[in-house]
Coordinates of C-alpha atoms and ligand atoms in Angstrom, one line a residue:
M1 CA -95.7 -107.9 3.2
H2 CA -99.1 -107.4 5.0
I3 CA -100.2 -103.9 5.2
K4 CA -102.8 -102.5 7.1
T5 CA -104.9 -99.1 6.9
I6 CA -105.1 -97.7 10.4
V7 CA -108.0 -95.2 11.2
T8 CA -106.4 -92.2 13.1
Q9 CA -107.7 -88.9 14.7
T10 CA -106.0 -85.7 14.0
Y11 CA -103.8 -83.4 16.1
Q12 CA -103.8 -79.9 15.5
D13 CA -100.3 -79.0 16.9
Q14 CA -97.9 -80.6 14.5
N15 CA -96.4 -77.4 13.0
P16 CA -92.6 -77.8 12.5
G17 CA -90.6 -75.0 13.8
T18 CA -87.2 -73.8 12.9
S19 CA -85.9 -77.4 12.6
G20 CA -88.6 -79.9 12.4
L21 CA -91.6 -80.9 14.6
R22 CA -90.4 -80.8 18.5
K23 CA -92.5 -81.6 21.5
K24 CA -92.2 -83.5 24.7
V25 CA -91.6 -87.1 24.6
K26 CA -94.9 -87.5 26.2
V27 CA -96.6 -85.7 23.4
F28 CA -95.0 -87.9 21.0
Q29 CA -96.2 -91.2 22.8
Q30 CA -99.9 -90.3 22.4
R31 CA -101.7 -92.7 20.2
H32 CA -100.9 -92.2 16.6
Y33 CA -99.2 -89.0 17.0
L34 CA -95.7 -90.1 15.5
E35 CA -97.4 -92.3 12.9
N36 CA -99.8 -89.1 11.9
F37 CA -96.9 -87.0 11.3
V38 CA -94.8 -89.4 9.6
Q39 CA -97.8 -90.6 7.2
S40 CA -98.2 -86.4 6.6
I41 CA -94.8 -86.2 5.4
F42 CA -95.2 -89.3 2.9
D43 CA -98.8 -88.2 1.6
V44 CA -97.3 -85.0 0.7
L45 CA -94.2 -86.1 -0.9
P46 CA -94.5 -87.1 -4.5
N47 CA -92.5 -90.2 -6.2
F48 CA -90.9 -92.0 -3.9
Q49 CA -91.9 -95.5 -4.6
G50 CA -89.1 -97.7 -4.9
K51 CA -86.2 -95.0 -3.8
S52 CA -84.4 -94.8 -0.4
L53 CA -84.6 -93.2 2.8
V54 CA -82.0 -92.5 5.4
I55 CA -83.3 -93.2 9.2
G56 CA -81.4 -92.2 12.2
G57 CA -81.3 -89.9 15.3
D58 CA -79.1 -88.3 18.2
G59 CA -79.8 -91.4 20.4
R60 CA -82.1 -89.5 22.6
Y61 CA -85.0 -91.4 24.5
F62 CA -87.8 -92.5 22.3
N63 CA -85.3 -92.7 19.2
K64 CA -85.3 -96.8 18.8
E65 CA -89.0 -97.0 19.5
A66 CA -89.4 -94.4 16.9
I67 CA -87.2 -95.8 14.1
Q68 CA -89.2 -99.2 14.5
T69 CA -92.6 -97.5 13.8
I70 CA -91.1 -95.1 11.0
I71 CA -89.8 -98.3 9.2
K72 CA -93.2 -100.0 9.4
I73 CA -94.8 -96.8 7.9
A74 CA -92.2 -96.4 5.2
A75 CA -92.0 -100.2 4.3
A76 CA -96.0 -99.7 3.7
N77 CA -95.7 -96.5 1.8
G78 CA -93.5 -98.5 -0.9
F79 CA -90.0 -96.8 -0.2
G80 CA -87.5 -99.6 -1.7
E81 CA -84.6 -99.3 0.6
L82 CA -84.1 -98.1 4.3
I83 CA -80.8 -96.9 5.4
I84 CA -80.6 -96.8 9.1
G85 CA -77.7 -95.6 11.2
Q86 CA -76.1 -98.5 13.6
N87 CA -78.5 -98.7 16.7
G88 CA -80.4 -96.1 15.2
I89 CA -77.6 -93.3 15.6
L90 CA -76.8 -90.8 13.1
S91 CA -75.5 -87.3 13.7
T92 CA -77.4 -84.7 11.9
P93 CA -74.5 -83.9 9.4
A94 CA -73.7 -87.5 9.1
A95 CA -77.3 -88.1 8.2
S96 CA -77.1 -85.1 5.5
H97 CA -73.9 -86.5 4.1
I98 CA -75.4 -90.2 3.7
I99 CA -78.3 -88.8 1.9
R100 CA -76.2 -87.3 -0.7
K101 CA -73.5 -90.1 -0.8
Y102 CA -76.2 -92.6 -1.4
G103 CA -78.5 -90.6 -3.7
A104 CA -81.3 -91.2 -1.2
F105 CA -84.7 -89.8 -1.9
G106 CA -84.7 -88.0 1.7
G107 CA -84.0 -88.9 5.4
L108 CA -85.7 -88.6 8.8
I109 CA -83.8 -87.5 11.5
L110 CA -84.9 -88.1 15.2
S111 CA -83.7 -85.2 17.1
A112 CA -84.5 -82.3 19.4
S113 CA -81.0 -80.9 18.9
H114 CA -79.8 -79.6 22.0
N115 CA -82.9 -79.6 24.3
P116 CA -82.5 -82.1 27.0
A117 CA -83.5 -85.7 26.6
G118 CA -85.2 -88.2 28.6
E119 CA -88.8 -89.7 29.4
N120 CA -90.2 -86.5 30.4
E121 CA -88.0 -84.1 28.1
D122 CA -88.0 -83.5 24.2
F123 CA -88.3 -85.2 21.2
G124 CA -88.1 -84.3 17.5
I125 CA -88.6 -85.2 13.8
K126 CA -87.1 -83.6 10.8
Y127 CA -87.4 -84.4 7.3
N128 CA -84.6 -83.7 5.0
V129 CA -84.8 -83.8 1.3
S130 CA -82.3 -85.2 -1.5
N131 CA -79.8 -82.7 -1.4
G132 CA -79.6 -83.4 2.4
G133 CA -80.7 -80.4 3.7
P134 CA -83.9 -79.9 5.9
A135 CA -87.0 -79.5 3.9
P136 CA -88.0 -76.2 2.7
E137 CA -91.0 -74.2 4.1
K138 CA -93.5 -74.8 1.4
D139 CA -92.9 -78.8 2.2
T140 CA -93.1 -78.3 6.2
Q141 CA -96.1 -76.0 5.6
A142 CA -97.5 -78.9 3.4
F143 CA -96.9 -81.6 6.3
F144 CA -98.5 -79.5 8.8
A145 CA -101.8 -78.6 6.4
R146 CA -102.1 -82.6 6.0
S147 CA -101.4 -83.2 9.6
K148 CA -104.7 -81.5 10.5
I149 CA -106.9 -83.3 8.3
I150 CA -105.4 -86.9 8.3
D151 CA -107.8 -89.8 8.8
S152 CA -105.6 -92.8 8.4
Y153 CA -101.8 -94.1 8.0
K154 CA -100.5 -97.3 6.7
L155 CA -98.5 -99.7 8.6
A156 CA -96.7 -102.7 7.4
E157 CA -96.7 -105.8 9.4
L158 CA -93.3 -106.6 10.3
P159 CA -91.0 -107.9 13.0
D160 CA -89.0 -105.0 14.9
I161 CA -85.8 -104.9 12.9
N162 CA -82.3 -105.5 14.6
L163 CA -80.8 -102.1 14.5
N164 CA -77.3 -103.2 15.9
E165 CA -76.2 -105.5 13.2
I166 CA -74.7 -103.9 10.3
G167 CA -75.6 -105.1 6.6
T168 CA -78.4 -105.9 4.7
Q169 CA -81.7 -107.8 4.7
E170 CA -84.5 -108.0 2.4
I171 CA -88.3 -108.5 3.1
D172 CA -90.6 -108.6 0.4
G173 CA -88.6 -106.7 -1.8
L174 CA -87.9 -104.2 0.6
K175 CA -84.1 -103.7 1.6
I176 CA -83.2 -102.5 5.0
T177 CA -79.7 -101.6 5.5
I178 CA -77.9 -100.9 8.8
I179 CA -74.8 -98.9 8.3
D180 CA -71.7 -98.0 10.2
S181 CA -73.1 -94.5 11.7
V182 CA -69.7 -92.9 11.6
K183 CA -67.4 -94.4 8.7
D184 CA -69.0 -92.5 5.7
Y185 CA -68.6 -89.3 7.6
A186 CA -65.1 -90.0 8.8
Q187 CA -64.1 -90.4 5.3
L188 CA -65.4 -87.1 4.0
M189 CA -63.5 -85.4 7.0
E190 CA -60.4 -87.1 5.7
S191 CA -61.1 -86.0 2.0
I192 CA -61.4 -82.0 3.4
F193 CA -58.9 -81.5 5.7
D194 CA -55.0 -82.5 6.1
F195 CA -55.1 -85.4 8.4
D196 CA -51.5 -86.0 8.1
L197 CA -50.7 -82.4 9.1
L198 CA -53.0 -83.0 12.0
R199 CA -51.7 -86.5 13.2
Q200 CA -48.4 -85.0 13.2
S201 CA -49.4 -81.6 15.3
I202 CA -51.4 -84.0 17.7
Q203 CA -48.6 -86.5 18.1
N204 CA -45.4 -84.3 18.8
G205 CA -47.7 -82.2 21.0
F206 CA -48.3 -79.1 19.2
I207 CA -51.5 -79.6 19.4
T208 CA -53.3 -80.7 22.8
L209 CA -57.1 -80.9 22.8
S210 CA -60.2 -81.5 24.9
F211 CA -63.5 -82.4 23.2
D212 CA -66.7 -82.5 25.1
A213 CA -69.4 -84.7 23.3
M214 CA -72.1 -84.2 26.2
S215 CA -73.2 -87.5 26.4
A216 CA -74.8 -87.2 23.2
V217 CA -74.2 -88.4 19.4
T218 CA -70.8 -86.9 18.7
G219 CA -68.9 -89.5 21.1
P220 CA -68.8 -92.0 18.5
Y221 CA -67.8 -89.7 15.8
A222 CA -65.2 -87.8 17.8
K223 CA -63.8 -91.3 19.0
R224 CA -62.9 -92.5 15.9
I225 CA -61.7 -89.5 14.1
L226 CA -59.9 -87.7 16.8
I227 CA -58.6 -90.8 18.8
D228 CA -58.4 -93.5 16.1
M229 CA -57.5 -91.7 13.0
L230 CA -55.6 -88.9 14.3
G231 CA -54.1 -90.3 17.4
A232 CA -55.0 -88.2 20.3
P233 CA -55.3 -89.8 23.7
E234 CA -58.3 -91.4 24.8
S235 CA -58.5 -88.5 27.6
A236 CA -58.9 -86.1 24.7
V237 CA -62.8 -87.0 24.6
Q238 CA -64.9 -86.5 27.5
N239 CA -68.6 -87.7 27.9
A240 CA -68.2 -89.8 24.8
T241 CA -71.1 -92.5 25.3
P242 CA -74.3 -91.2 23.9
L243 CA -77.0 -91.8 26.7
E244 CA -80.7 -91.5 26.3
D245 CA -81.0 -89.0 28.7
F246 CA -77.8 -87.0 27.7
A247 CA -76.6 -87.8 31.5
G248 CA -79.3 -85.2 32.2
H249 CA -77.3 -82.5 30.8
H250 CA -78.5 -79.6 28.5
P251 CA -76.0 -80.4 25.2
D252 CA -75.8 -77.1 23.9
P253 CA -72.5 -76.2 23.6
N254 CA -72.0 -72.9 25.0
L255 CA -70.2 -71.6 28.0
I256 CA -73.2 -72.2 30.5
H257 CA -74.2 -75.8 29.5
A258 CA -70.3 -76.8 28.8
H259 CA -69.1 -75.0 31.8
E260 CA -66.9 -77.9 32.5
L261 CA -64.8 -77.4 29.4
A262 CA -65.1 -73.9 30.0
D263 CA -63.6 -74.1 33.4
L264 CA -60.8 -76.1 32.0
M265 CA -59.7 -73.8 29.1
F266 CA -59.4 -71.1 31.5
S267 CA -57.4 -72.8 34.1
D268 CA -53.4 -73.3 34.3
N269 CA -54.2 -76.9 32.7
A270 CA -55.8 -76.0 29.4
P271 CA -54.9 -77.6 26.6
T272 CA -54.2 -75.5 23.6
F273 CA -57.8 -76.5 22.1
G274 CA -61.3 -77.3 23.6
A275 CA -64.2 -77.6 21.8
A276 CA -68.1 -79.3 22.3
S277 CA -70.8 -80.3 20.3
D278 CA -74.6 -80.3 20.7
G279 CA -77.3 -83.5 21.0
D280 CA -77.1 -84.1 17.3
G281 CA -74.0 -82.9 16.5
D282 CA -74.4 -80.0 14.2
R283 CA -73.3 -77.3 16.5
N284 CA -69.7 -76.5 17.7
M285 CA -68.1 -74.5 20.6
I286 CA -64.7 -73.4 19.9
M287 CA -62.3 -72.1 22.9
G288 CA -58.4 -72.1 23.2
K289 CA -56.2 -71.7 26.4
G290 CA -57.9 -68.6 28.3
I291 CA -60.5 -67.7 25.0
F292 CA -63.8 -68.4 24.0
V293 CA -64.3 -67.8 20.2
T294 CA -67.9 -66.3 19.6
P295 CA -69.6 -68.4 16.6
S296 CA -70.0 -65.0 14.4
D297 CA -65.9 -64.6 15.1
S298 CA -65.3 -68.2 14.2
L299 CA -67.4 -67.9 11.1
A300 CA -65.0 -65.1 10.0
I301 CA -62.0 -66.5 11.0
L302 CA -62.6 -69.6 8.9
A303 CA -63.7 -67.5 5.9
A304 CA -60.7 -65.5 6.3
N305 CA -58.3 -68.6 6.7
A306 CA -60.4 -71.2 4.5
T307 CA -57.3 -71.3 1.3
L308 CA -55.2 -72.8 4.3
I309 CA -57.6 -75.7 3.9
P310 CA -57.0 -78.4 1.1
A311 CA -60.5 -78.8 0.2
Y312 CA -60.9 -74.8 0.0
Y313 CA -57.5 -73.8 -1.2
K314 CA -59.0 -72.6 -4.5
G315 CA -60.8 -69.8 -2.4
L316 CA -64.6 -69.3 -1.6
K317 CA -67.7 -68.4 -3.8
G318 CA -69.4 -66.5 -1.3
V319 CA -70.3 -66.7 2.2
A320 CA -73.6 -66.4 4.2
R321 CA -74.8 -65.7 7.5
S322 CA -78.2 -65.8 9.4
M323 CA -79.5 -62.1 10.0
P324 CA -78.6 -62.1 13.7
T325 CA -75.2 -63.4 13.1
S326 CA -72.8 -60.2 13.7
Q327 CA -71.1 -58.7 10.6
A328 CA -67.8 -59.9 11.2
V329 CA -68.0 -62.4 8.2
D330 CA -69.3 -59.5 5.9
R331 CA -66.0 -57.6 6.7
V332 CA -64.2 -60.8 5.4
A333 CA -66.2 -61.0 2.3
A334 CA -65.6 -57.3 1.4
H335 CA -61.9 -57.8 1.6
Y336 CA -61.8 -60.7 -0.6
K337 CA -64.3 -59.3 -2.9
I338 CA -66.8 -61.9 -2.5
P339 CA -70.6 -62.0 -2.2
C340 CA -72.0 -62.2 1.3
Y341 CA -75.7 -63.1 1.9
E342 CA -77.8 -62.4 5.0
T343 CA -80.4 -65.2 5.3
P344 CA -83.3 -65.8 8.0
T345 CA -82.5 -67.7 11.1
G346 CA -82.5 -71.6 10.6
W347 CA -80.3 -73.8 8.3
K348 CA -82.6 -74.5 5.7
F349 CA -82.3 -71.0 4.1
F350 CA -78.7 -71.9 3.1
G351 CA -79.3 -74.8 0.8
N352 CA -80.7 -72.9 -2.1
L353 CA -77.4 -70.7 -2.1
L354 CA -75.2 -73.5 -1.7
D355 CA -76.9 -75.6 -4.2
A356 CA -76.6 -72.9 -6.6
D357 CA -72.8 -72.8 -5.7
K358 CA -73.2 -68.9 -4.7
I359 CA -71.6 -69.7 -1.2
T360 CA -68.9 -72.0 0.2
L361 CA -69.2 -71.2 3.7
C362 CA -72.1 -70.1 5.9
G363 CA -73.1 -69.9 9.8
E364 CA -75.4 -68.5 12.4
E365 CA -74.1 -66.8 15.7
S366 CA -76.1 -69.9 17.7
F367 CA -72.9 -72.1 17.2
G368 CA -73.7 -73.5 13.9
T369 CA -71.0 -73.6 11.0
G370 CA -71.0 -75.4 7.6
S371 CA -69.9 -75.4 4.2
Q372 CA -70.6 -77.2 0.7
H373 CA -69.6 -80.4 2.1
V374 CA -73.2 -81.4 3.5
R375 CA -76.5 -79.4 3.9
E376 CA -76.5 -79.0 7.6
K377 CA -74.2 -77.4 10.1
D378 CA -71.5 -79.5 11.3
G379 CA -69.8 -79.5 14.5
L380 CA -66.9 -81.5 14.3
W381 CA -66.4 -80.2 10.8
A382 CA -65.6 -76.8 12.6
V383 CA -63.6 -78.4 14.9
L384 CA -61.5 -80.1 12.5
F385 CA -61.4 -76.7 10.6
W386 CA -60.0 -75.1 13.6
L387 CA -57.5 -77.8 14.2
N388 CA -56.2 -77.7 10.7
L389 CA -55.7 -73.7 10.9
I390 CA -53.9 -74.1 14.2
A391 CA -51.4 -76.9 12.6
R392 CA -50.9 -74.6 9.6
R393 CA -50.7 -71.2 11.2
R394 CA -48.7 -72.7 13.9
Q395 CA -50.6 -70.3 16.4
S396 CA -52.5 -70.6 19.3
V397 CA -56.3 -69.8 19.4
A398 CA -56.1 -66.5 21.1
E399 CA -53.2 -65.3 18.4
I400 CA -55.3 -66.4 15.6
V401 CA -58.3 -64.3 16.8
Y402 CA -56.5 -61.0 18.1
E403 CA -54.6 -61.0 14.7
H404 CA -58.1 -61.0 12.9
W405 CA -59.2 -58.6 15.2
K406 CA -56.5 -56.4 14.4
K407 CA -56.8 -56.8 10.7
F408 CA -60.7 -56.3 10.2
G409 CA -61.9 -55.0 13.7
R410 CA -63.9 -56.6 16.3
D411 CA -67.6 -57.2 16.2
I412 CA -68.3 -57.2 20.1
Y413 CA -71.3 -59.5 20.0
S414 CA -73.6 -60.8 22.7
R415 CA -77.0 -62.4 22.6
H416 CA -79.5 -62.4 25.5
D417 CA -82.5 -65.2 25.7
Y418 CA -85.6 -64.8 27.9
E419 CA -86.6 -68.3 27.9
A420 CA -90.0 -69.8 28.3
V421 CA -91.7 -66.4 28.6
D422 CA -95.4 -66.2 28.8
S423 CA -96.6 -66.5 25.1
D424 CA -99.0 -63.3 25.6
I425 CA -96.3 -61.3 26.9
A426 CA -93.9 -62.2 24.2
N427 CA -96.6 -61.5 21.5
N428 CA -97.2 -58.1 23.1
I429 CA -93.5 -57.4 23.0
M430 CA -93.6 -58.2 19.3
T431 CA -96.5 -56.2 18.5
N432 CA -95.0 -53.3 20.2
L433 CA -91.9 -53.7 18.2
R434 CA -93.6 -53.9 15.2
E435 CA -95.8 -50.6 16.0
Q436 CA -92.4 -48.8 16.8
I437 CA -90.0 -49.9 14.1
E438 CA -91.3 -47.9 11.3
T439 CA -90.9 -44.5 12.7
L440 CA -87.5 -45.1 14.4
A441 CA -85.0 -44.3 11.6
G442 CA -83.2 -41.0 12.4
T443 CA -84.2 -41.1 16.2
V444 CA -81.2 -40.1 18.6
F445 CA -80.5 -42.0 21.9
G446 CA -77.7 -40.4 23.6
D447 CA -74.5 -41.3 21.3
Y448 CA -76.9 -43.8 19.2
V449 CA -78.5 -42.8 16.3
V450 CA -80.8 -45.0 14.5
K451 CA -79.8 -45.7 10.9
Y452 CA -82.5 -47.9 9.9
A453 CA -85.2 -50.1 11.4
D454 CA -87.0 -52.6 9.9
E455 CA -88.7 -56.2 10.2
F456 CA -86.7 -58.6 8.4
C457 CA -88.1 -60.0 5.0
Y458 CA -85.8 -62.3 2.8
H459 CA -85.9 -62.9 -0.7
D460 CA -84.4 -65.8 -1.9
S461 CA -82.6 -64.9 -5.1
V462 CA -82.5 -68.7 -6.0
D463 CA -85.9 -69.7 -6.0
G464 CA -87.7 -66.3 -5.8
S465 CA -89.6 -67.0 -2.4
T466 CA -90.0 -64.7 0.1
S467 CA -89.9 -65.1 4.1
A468 CA -91.5 -62.4 5.9
N469 CA -91.5 -61.7 9.6
Q470 CA -88.0 -62.7 10.2
G471 CA -87.1 -60.4 13.4
F472 CA -86.8 -56.7 14.0
R473 CA -83.5 -55.0 13.1
I474 CA -82.5 -51.6 14.6
G475 CA -79.2 -50.3 12.9
F476 CA -77.0 -47.4 14.4
T477 CA -75.2 -45.1 12.4
N478 CA -72.0 -46.2 14.3
G479 CA -72.3 -49.6 12.8
S480 CA -74.0 -51.2 16.0
R481 CA -77.3 -53.1 16.0
I482 CA -79.8 -54.6 17.9
V483 CA -81.9 -57.6 17.1
F484 CA -85.1 -59.1 18.5
R485 CA -87.0 -62.5 17.4
L486 CA -88.9 -64.9 19.1
S487 CA -87.3 -68.5 18.9
G488 CA -89.0 -71.0 16.8
T489 CA -87.4 -73.9 18.5
G490 CA -88.7 -73.5 22.0
T491 CA -91.5 -76.1 23.4
V492 CA -92.6 -74.2 26.6
G493 CA -94.0 -70.7 26.2
A494 CA -91.8 -68.2 24.2
T495 CA -88.3 -67.4 24.1
L496 CA -87.2 -63.9 23.2
R497 CA -83.7 -63.6 21.8
I498 CA -82.1 -60.0 21.7
Y499 CA -78.9 -59.8 19.7
L500 CA -76.5 -56.9 20.3
E501 CA -73.0 -56.1 18.4
R502 CA -70.8 -53.2 18.3
F503 CA -68.2 -52.8 16.1
E504 CA -64.6 -51.9 17.3
P505 CA -62.1 -50.8 14.7
D506 CA -59.4 -50.0 17.5
A507 CA -57.2 -52.6 18.3
T508 CA -56.2 -51.5 21.6
K509 CA -60.0 -51.9 22.6
H510 CA -60.2 -55.3 21.5
N511 CA -59.7 -56.9 25.1
Q512 CA -63.2 -55.6 26.4
D513 CA -65.6 -58.0 28.2
P514 CA -68.8 -57.7 25.7
Q515 CA -71.1 -57.4 28.6
I516 CA -69.3 -54.1 29.5
A517 CA -68.7 -52.9 26.0
L518 CA -72.6 -53.7 25.0
A519 CA -74.0 -52.2 28.3
P520 CA -75.5 -49.0 26.3
L521 CA -77.1 -51.3 23.8
I522 CA -78.5 -53.4 26.3
V523 CA -80.2 -50.7 28.2
L524 CA -81.4 -49.5 24.6
A525 CA -82.4 -52.8 23.8
E526 CA -84.9 -52.8 27.1
H527 CA -86.2 -49.4 26.3
F528 CA -87.4 -50.8 22.8
C529 CA -89.1 -54.2 24.0
N530 CA -89.6 -53.6 27.8
V531 CA -89.3 -57.5 28.6
K532 CA -87.8 -56.8 32.0
Q533 CA -90.6 -54.5 33.1
L534 CA -93.4 -57.0 31.4
T535 CA -91.9 -60.1 33.0
G536 CA -90.8 -58.8 36.2
W537 CA -87.5 -60.6 35.6
T538 CA -84.1 -58.8 36.4
A539 CA -81.9 -60.6 33.7
P540 CA -81.8 -62.8 30.7
T541 CA -82.1 -66.5 31.4
V542 CA -79.1 -67.4 29.2
I543 CA -76.3 -65.0 28.0
T544 CA -74.0 -65.9 25.2
Ligands
G1P1 C1 -82.1 -71.8 17.0 C2 -81.0 -71.0 16.7 C3 -80.8 -71.0 15.1 C4 -80.8 -72.8 14.6 C5 -82.0 -73.3 15.4 C6 -81.6 -75.0 15.1 O1 -83.3 -71.3 16.7 O2 -81.3 -69.7 16.8 O3 -79.7 -70.1 14.7 O4 -80.7 -72.7 13.5 O5 -81.8 -73.3 16.9 O6 -80.3 -75.1 15.4 P1 -84.4 -70.5 17.2 O7 -85.0 -71.4 18.7 O8 -83.6 -69.3 17.6 O9 -85.4 -70.3 16.4
ZN2 ZN1 -78.3 -79.5 16.9

């Protein structure tokens, strides 16, 4: 294999955010841009000679071209085997599983998750380590540092590889293996859940369902598992073909972007269960007839019912949630006397806790839930978990949710996003919050008394590392909470996220609209951050 060394010029903006490097496609298409970043990763990683690398993505625009380039750089840098999803397709959780199952050195996942795709939209690349999870911050910082000074990269002179044909080919000692994108993942799901019970419940009509793959990566996975293996009708999976531009949609499973599903679930024709996933298959939205389950509640409900699932029948070691996620799961953990960890936003912080066997389930308010089985959040896993629960409990989604609230109380919750705010304004907001925060404790705002206020700093109990500046928390004596943080995944300006929650123990008050129940906190949030005043906007861009 002939290897060329290509002289390059640096880019100063290759700083990976919450989930890898995300930029507009046009940015990635700049000369040497992708090559620099991939070579920077390989320059930083030690001892992978002869080992295997998993490669796959969510199928978005530029996925296939990027894979051909990565193959050539990985070959030139001395990997022994490249394991690639057929047609370049691997959902994020499937990639995580494949890294683990085949003992790969790591993997490159090409995705910008739920961000829109297409020539003028977003692309992304993320490196996952051998446990199947996202690279830790010390690695991503090292990739960035390297990218700022890189002066050359290596490229093997290879023909483009046919990504369509399953099988292994060998080129000068390098194995290139194209695998079925779905098979290993489907087998894993079958080993976790009671597929016989699910088949019966779907076939006898107790469960009817609609899954919206949003023209993104989960289509083939949902079809194989829900239709081929569990016997759901073809009509159960919507938008099942992954398209390079996700059909122009924003594949973010929430009530706004998955509104067709939401409309169906609130109509008279609603099936018993509805769900959607995002661009790369790691997020989930759960709905029942006439009800939307917030991700924070979903995590708590899965934790409370885990022993009904074959893989978790012995109970949970512990649970974890990201800091802005509601405290609903904390109540479940307290009830079952298991540890509950609070981590910064981003899945990578769960990896150490999972590896150390301190937790079994974890999740985030941003439609992400997962478990020991992989080191990423997993959309279809959450869907199958809910289906398994419904089948075991023989109850509707609404019955399961209301019963849960009755037992544990309801954490009424909402997130208000101000997207693409001018970066200077956003930084100002954060600076102002930092100035106020230390003196807030004890201050009285009507019925609300500040119990604590701080800037969240996480100490990882497994590796001893510290992650500072993870968002502002203002907790009140009545259990309510407001959290402010800036997004680490946006590609335009800055996105301010405001997380609001209020605890309601009284079951007669559980059927409330969150925006009404949270109104006093919404007013207080504006008082603290002045986002409306500073931007001149009258409302958030997205409310979930
Ligand atoms: C967002 C979510 C976060 C999630 C991440 C990747 O990050 O808030 O929970 O882990 O996407 O899916 P953010 O844009 O808030 O930094
Ligand atoms: Zn995603």
